[in-house]
Coordinates of C-alpha atoms in Angstrom, one line a residue:
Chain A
X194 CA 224.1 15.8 143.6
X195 CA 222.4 18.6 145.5
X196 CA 221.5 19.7 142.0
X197 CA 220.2 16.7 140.6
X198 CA 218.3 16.1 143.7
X199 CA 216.6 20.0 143.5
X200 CA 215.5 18.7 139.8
X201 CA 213.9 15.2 140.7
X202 CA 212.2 17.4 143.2
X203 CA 210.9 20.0 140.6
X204 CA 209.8 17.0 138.2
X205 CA 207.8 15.3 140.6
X206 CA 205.9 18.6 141.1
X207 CA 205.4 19.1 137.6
X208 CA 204.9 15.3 136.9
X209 CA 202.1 15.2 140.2
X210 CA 200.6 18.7 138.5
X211 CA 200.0 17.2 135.1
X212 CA 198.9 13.7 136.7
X213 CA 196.2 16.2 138.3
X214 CA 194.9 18.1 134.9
X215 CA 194.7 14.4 133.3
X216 CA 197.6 14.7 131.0
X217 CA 198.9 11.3 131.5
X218 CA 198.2 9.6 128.4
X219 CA 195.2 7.2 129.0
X220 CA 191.7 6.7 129.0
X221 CA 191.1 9.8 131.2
X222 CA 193.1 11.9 129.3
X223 CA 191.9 14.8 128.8
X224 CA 192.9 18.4 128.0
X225 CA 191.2 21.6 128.5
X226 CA 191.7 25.3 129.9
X227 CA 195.3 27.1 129.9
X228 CA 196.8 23.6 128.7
X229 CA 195.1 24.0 125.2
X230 CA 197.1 26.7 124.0
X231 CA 200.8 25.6 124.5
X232 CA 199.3 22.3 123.0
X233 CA 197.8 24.0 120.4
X234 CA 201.5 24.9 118.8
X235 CA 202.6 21.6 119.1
X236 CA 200.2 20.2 116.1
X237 CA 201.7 21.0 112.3
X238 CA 198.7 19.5 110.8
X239 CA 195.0 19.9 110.9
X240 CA 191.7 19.1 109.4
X241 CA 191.4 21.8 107.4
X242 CA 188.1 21.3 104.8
X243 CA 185.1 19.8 104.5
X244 CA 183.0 19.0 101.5
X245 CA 179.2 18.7 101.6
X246 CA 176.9 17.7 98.8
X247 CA 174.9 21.0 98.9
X248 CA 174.3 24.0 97.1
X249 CA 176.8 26.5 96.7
X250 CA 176.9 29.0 99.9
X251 CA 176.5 32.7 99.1
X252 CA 178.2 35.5 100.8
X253 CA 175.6 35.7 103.6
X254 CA 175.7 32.3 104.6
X255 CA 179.1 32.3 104.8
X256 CA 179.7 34.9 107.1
X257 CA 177.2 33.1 109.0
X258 CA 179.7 29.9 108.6
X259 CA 182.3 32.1 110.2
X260 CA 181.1 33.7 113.0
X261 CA 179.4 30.1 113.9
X262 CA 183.4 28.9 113.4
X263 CA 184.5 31.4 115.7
X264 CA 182.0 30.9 118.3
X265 CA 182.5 27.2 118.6
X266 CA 186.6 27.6 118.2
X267 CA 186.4 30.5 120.6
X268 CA 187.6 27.9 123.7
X269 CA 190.3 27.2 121.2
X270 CA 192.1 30.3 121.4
X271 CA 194.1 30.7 118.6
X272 CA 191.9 31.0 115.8
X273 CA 192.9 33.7 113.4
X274 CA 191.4 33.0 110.3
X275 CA 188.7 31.1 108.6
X276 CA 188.2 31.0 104.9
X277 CA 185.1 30.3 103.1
X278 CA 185.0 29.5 100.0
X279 CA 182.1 27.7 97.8
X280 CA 183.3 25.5 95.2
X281 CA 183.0 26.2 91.7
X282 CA 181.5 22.8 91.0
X283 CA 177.6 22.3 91.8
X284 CA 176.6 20.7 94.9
X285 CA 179.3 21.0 96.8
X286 CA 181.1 23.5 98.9
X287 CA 183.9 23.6 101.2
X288 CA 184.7 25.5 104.2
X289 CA 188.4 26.5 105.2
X290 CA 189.5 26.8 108.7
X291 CA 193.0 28.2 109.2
X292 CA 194.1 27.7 112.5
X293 CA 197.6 29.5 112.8
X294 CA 199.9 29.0 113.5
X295 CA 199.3 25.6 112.1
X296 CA 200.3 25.1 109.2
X297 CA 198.1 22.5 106.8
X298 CA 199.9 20.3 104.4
X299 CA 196.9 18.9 102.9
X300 CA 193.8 19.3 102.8
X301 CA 191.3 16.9 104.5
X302 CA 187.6 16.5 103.3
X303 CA 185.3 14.9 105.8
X304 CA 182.3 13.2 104.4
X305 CA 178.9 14.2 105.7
X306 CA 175.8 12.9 104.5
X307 CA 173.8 14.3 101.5
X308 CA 171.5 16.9 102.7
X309 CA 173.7 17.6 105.9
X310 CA 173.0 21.4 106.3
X311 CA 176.5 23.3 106.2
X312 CA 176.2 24.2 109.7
X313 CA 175.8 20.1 110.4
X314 CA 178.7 19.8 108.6
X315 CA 180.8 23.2 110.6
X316 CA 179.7 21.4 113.2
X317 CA 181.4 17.6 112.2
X318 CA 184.5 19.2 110.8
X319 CA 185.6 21.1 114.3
X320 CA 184.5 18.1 116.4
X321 CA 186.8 15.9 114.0
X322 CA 189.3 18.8 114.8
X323 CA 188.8 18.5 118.4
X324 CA 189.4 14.4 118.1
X325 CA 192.7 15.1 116.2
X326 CA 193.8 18.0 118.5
X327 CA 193.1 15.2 121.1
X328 CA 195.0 13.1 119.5
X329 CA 198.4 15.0 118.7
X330 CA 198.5 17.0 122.4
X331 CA 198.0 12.7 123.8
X332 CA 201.3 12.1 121.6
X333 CA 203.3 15.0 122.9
X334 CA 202.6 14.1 126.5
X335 CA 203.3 10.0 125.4
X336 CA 206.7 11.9 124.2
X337 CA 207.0 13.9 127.4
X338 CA 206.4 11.6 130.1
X339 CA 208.6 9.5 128.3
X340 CA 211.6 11.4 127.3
X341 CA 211.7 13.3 130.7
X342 CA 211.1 9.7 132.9
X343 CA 213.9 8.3 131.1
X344 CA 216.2 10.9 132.1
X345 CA 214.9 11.3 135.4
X346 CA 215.9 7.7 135.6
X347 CA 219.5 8.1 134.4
X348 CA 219.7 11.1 136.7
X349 CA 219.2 8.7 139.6
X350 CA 221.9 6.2 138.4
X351 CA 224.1 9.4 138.0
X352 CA 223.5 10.7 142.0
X353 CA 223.7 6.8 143.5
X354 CA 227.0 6.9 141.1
X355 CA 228.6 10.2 141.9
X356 CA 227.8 9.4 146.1
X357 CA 229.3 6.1 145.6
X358 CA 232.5 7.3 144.1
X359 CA 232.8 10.4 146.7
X360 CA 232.3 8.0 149.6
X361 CA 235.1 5.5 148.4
X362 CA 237.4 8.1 147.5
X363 CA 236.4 9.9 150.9
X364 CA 237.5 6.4 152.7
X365 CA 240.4 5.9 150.8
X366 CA 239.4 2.7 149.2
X367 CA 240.5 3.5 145.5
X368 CA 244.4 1.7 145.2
X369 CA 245.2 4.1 142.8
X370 CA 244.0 7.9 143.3
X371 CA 240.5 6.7 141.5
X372 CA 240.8 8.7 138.7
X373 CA 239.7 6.3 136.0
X374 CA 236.7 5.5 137.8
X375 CA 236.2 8.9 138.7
X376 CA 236.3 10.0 135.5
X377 CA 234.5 7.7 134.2
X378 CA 231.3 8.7 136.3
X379 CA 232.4 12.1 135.5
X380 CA 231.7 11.4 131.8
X381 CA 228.3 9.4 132.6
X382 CA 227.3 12.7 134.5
X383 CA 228.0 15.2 131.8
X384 CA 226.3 12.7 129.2
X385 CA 223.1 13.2 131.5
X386 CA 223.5 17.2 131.2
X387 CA 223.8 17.0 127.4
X388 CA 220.5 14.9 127.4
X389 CA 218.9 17.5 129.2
X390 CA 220.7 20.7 126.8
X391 CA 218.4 19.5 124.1
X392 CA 215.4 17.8 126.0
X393 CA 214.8 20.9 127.4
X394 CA 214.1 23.6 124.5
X395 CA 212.7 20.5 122.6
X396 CA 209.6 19.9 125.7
X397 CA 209.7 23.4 127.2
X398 CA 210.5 26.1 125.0
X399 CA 209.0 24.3 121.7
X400 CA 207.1 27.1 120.3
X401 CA 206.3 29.5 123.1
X402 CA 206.5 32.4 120.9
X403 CA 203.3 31.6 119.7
Chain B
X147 CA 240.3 8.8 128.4
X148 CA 241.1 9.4 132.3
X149 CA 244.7 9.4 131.0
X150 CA 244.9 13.7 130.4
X151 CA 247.4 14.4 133.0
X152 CA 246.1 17.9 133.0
X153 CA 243.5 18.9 135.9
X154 CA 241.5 21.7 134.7
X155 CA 241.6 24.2 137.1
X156 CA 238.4 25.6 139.2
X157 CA 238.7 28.5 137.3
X158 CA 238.0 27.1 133.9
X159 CA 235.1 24.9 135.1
X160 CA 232.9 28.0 136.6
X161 CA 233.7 30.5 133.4
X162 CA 232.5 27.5 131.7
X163 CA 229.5 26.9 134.0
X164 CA 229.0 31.0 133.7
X165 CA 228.9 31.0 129.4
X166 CA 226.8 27.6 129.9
X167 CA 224.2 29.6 132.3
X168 CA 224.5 33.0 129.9
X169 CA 223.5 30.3 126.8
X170 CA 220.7 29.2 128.9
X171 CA 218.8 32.2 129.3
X172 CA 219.9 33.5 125.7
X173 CA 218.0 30.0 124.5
X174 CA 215.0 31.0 126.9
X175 CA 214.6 34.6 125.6
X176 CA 214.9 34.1 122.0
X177 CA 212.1 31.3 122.2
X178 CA 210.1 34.2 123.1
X179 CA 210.7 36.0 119.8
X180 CA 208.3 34.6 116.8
X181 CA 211.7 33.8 114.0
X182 CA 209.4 30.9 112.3
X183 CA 210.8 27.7 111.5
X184 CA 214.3 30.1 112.5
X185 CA 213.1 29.6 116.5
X186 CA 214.1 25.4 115.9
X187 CA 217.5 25.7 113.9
X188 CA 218.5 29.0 116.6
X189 CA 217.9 26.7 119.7
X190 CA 219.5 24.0 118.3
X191 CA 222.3 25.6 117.1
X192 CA 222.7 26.8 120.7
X193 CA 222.3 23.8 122.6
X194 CA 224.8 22.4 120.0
X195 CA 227.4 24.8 121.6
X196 CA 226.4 24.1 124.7
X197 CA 226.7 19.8 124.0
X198 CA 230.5 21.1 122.7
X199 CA 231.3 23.0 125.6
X200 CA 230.4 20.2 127.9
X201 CA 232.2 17.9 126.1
X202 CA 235.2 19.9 125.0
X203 CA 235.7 20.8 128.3
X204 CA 233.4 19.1 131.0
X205 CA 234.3 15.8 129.4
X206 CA 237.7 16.5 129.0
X207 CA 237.8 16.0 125.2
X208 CA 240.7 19.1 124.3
X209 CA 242.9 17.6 126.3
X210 CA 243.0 14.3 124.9
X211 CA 243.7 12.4 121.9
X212 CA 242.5 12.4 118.1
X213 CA 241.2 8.9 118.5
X214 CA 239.0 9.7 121.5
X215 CA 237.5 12.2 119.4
X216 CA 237.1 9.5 116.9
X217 CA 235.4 7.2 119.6
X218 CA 233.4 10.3 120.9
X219 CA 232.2 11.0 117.2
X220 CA 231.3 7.3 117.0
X221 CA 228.6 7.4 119.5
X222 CA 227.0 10.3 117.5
X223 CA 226.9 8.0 114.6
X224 CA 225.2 5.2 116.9
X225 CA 223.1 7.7 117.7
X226 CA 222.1 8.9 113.9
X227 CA 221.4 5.2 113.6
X228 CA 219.1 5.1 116.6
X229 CA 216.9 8.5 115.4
X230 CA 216.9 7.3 111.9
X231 CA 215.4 4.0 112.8
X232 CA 213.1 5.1 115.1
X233 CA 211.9 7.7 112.8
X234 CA 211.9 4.9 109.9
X235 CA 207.7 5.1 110.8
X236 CA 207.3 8.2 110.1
X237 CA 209.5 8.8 107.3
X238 CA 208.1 6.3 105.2
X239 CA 204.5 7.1 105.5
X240 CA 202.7 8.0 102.1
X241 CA 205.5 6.3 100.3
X242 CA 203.0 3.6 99.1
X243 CA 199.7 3.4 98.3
X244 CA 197.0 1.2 100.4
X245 CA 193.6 0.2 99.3
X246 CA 191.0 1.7 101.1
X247 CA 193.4 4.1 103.1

């Protein structure tokens, strides 16, 4: 109980903390500073190219291209590689940004108009990356708030539970010596601490390494 | 279930809580080594341990019979069920084709 108490404590902490930075999912959701990086790993896909009707880039402009990328991905943090690569086919080329640890399972060409200048389009394709990093960091917290309300709920059903059963045994009032019931609750309680065995490195340790 | 006669003692309970804790921090300091996709199936594998450990022995489950294992197993299923549907979403994207999509 003394336990379970010391971790509703902790949550509401952490739950008051992230209310605070604007993690609750909702319209003033919002996500910056040392929050982006840990949120960072928790997207497996990302925009990853762009096409442009345009001419083919040389090598010059695209080491422009990249050190424009890194500037505006700088906030980002984890950049670690950009490829550049100009299409063989005329008017059009396409820029690749490799975010890792992300890993891209397709690619994804945004559409800019014709004559958008490729730093136009640079600029399109990381704000579209911003909008979807926005997006996937929203549905881990949906999944966090969630996942870790729900079991602060059933931990409050567990402490009301395991007080009931210590004051009635306490008093006697069991016919038998209890055990049934007792175990019962025991069971409820342990169900709640195998919730939490895999909630936790699912929420907290997911990908810290990176 | 609250028919095992046998009361585990004290002693059983804290070497269990001790090897739970030991798990714990194992789980914590490997998910600060890079293993790649290696970091998911490590952690999991542990916290499947530590899910037996409660139940083996927290939950009494040694001590009792094959067909509360059974009825323990069951709920797994139930929950396969549960995961499967809810993923059901997700799983099935890309499997057909829409217009305009």
């Amino acid at each position: 109980m003394l336990l379970g108490a010391c971790f509703l404590g902790i949550k509401a902490i952490e739950w008051h903390h992230d209310y605070e930075e604007n993690l609750f999912p909702g319209p003033s959701y919002t996500f910056k500073g040392k929050h982006r990086e840990a949120d960072l790993a928790s997207n497996k896909e990302v925009p990853i190219k762009i096409a442009s009707l345009g001419e083919p880039l040389d090598p010059g402009e695209q080491s422009d291209l990249r050190r424009q990328a890194q500037s505006l991905l700088q906030d980002y943090g984890k950049l670690r590689e950009i490829d550049i690569t100009a299409e063989p086919l005329p008017y059009r080329w396409q820029v690749t940004l490799r975010l890792r640890p992300i890993k891209v399972r397709e690619p994804d060409y945004i559409a800019v108009q014709e004559g958008t200048s490729p730093e136009a389009a640079m600029t399109l394709c990381i704000r579209d990356l911003e909008q979807r990093f926005r997006r996937h960091t929203q549905m881990f917290f949906v999944v966090y708030f969630f996942m870790t309300g729900l079991h602060a709920l059933h931990l409050i059903i567990g402490i009301v539970l395991v007080g009931i059963m210590a004051v009635l045994s306490w008093r006697g009032w069991f016919s038998g010596g209890g055990e049934t019931q007792i175990e019962v609750t025991g069971l409820y309680w342990h169900f709640i601490d195998i919730v939490w065995v895999f909630l936790y490195p699912l929420l907290y340790l997911i990908d810290v390494h990176q | 279930m609250s028919h095992s006669d046998q009361v585990i003692p004290i002693r059983t309970n804290l070497i269990v809580f001790v090897i739970l804790l030991a798990l714990l921090f194992l789980t914590v300091g490997i998910a600060y080594i890079d293993l790649g996709v290696m970091n998911m199936v490590v952690a999991m594998t542990i916290a499947v341990i530590k899910a037996l450990l409660i139940m083996l022995i927290f939950m009494h489950l040694r001590y009792t019979s094959h067909l509360t294992w059974i009825f323990a197993l069951a709920a797994f299923l139930w929950l396969g069920i549960l995961i499967t549907l809810g993923l059901s979403d997700w799983l099935s994207r890309g499997w057909i084709d829409i217009p305009g999509k």
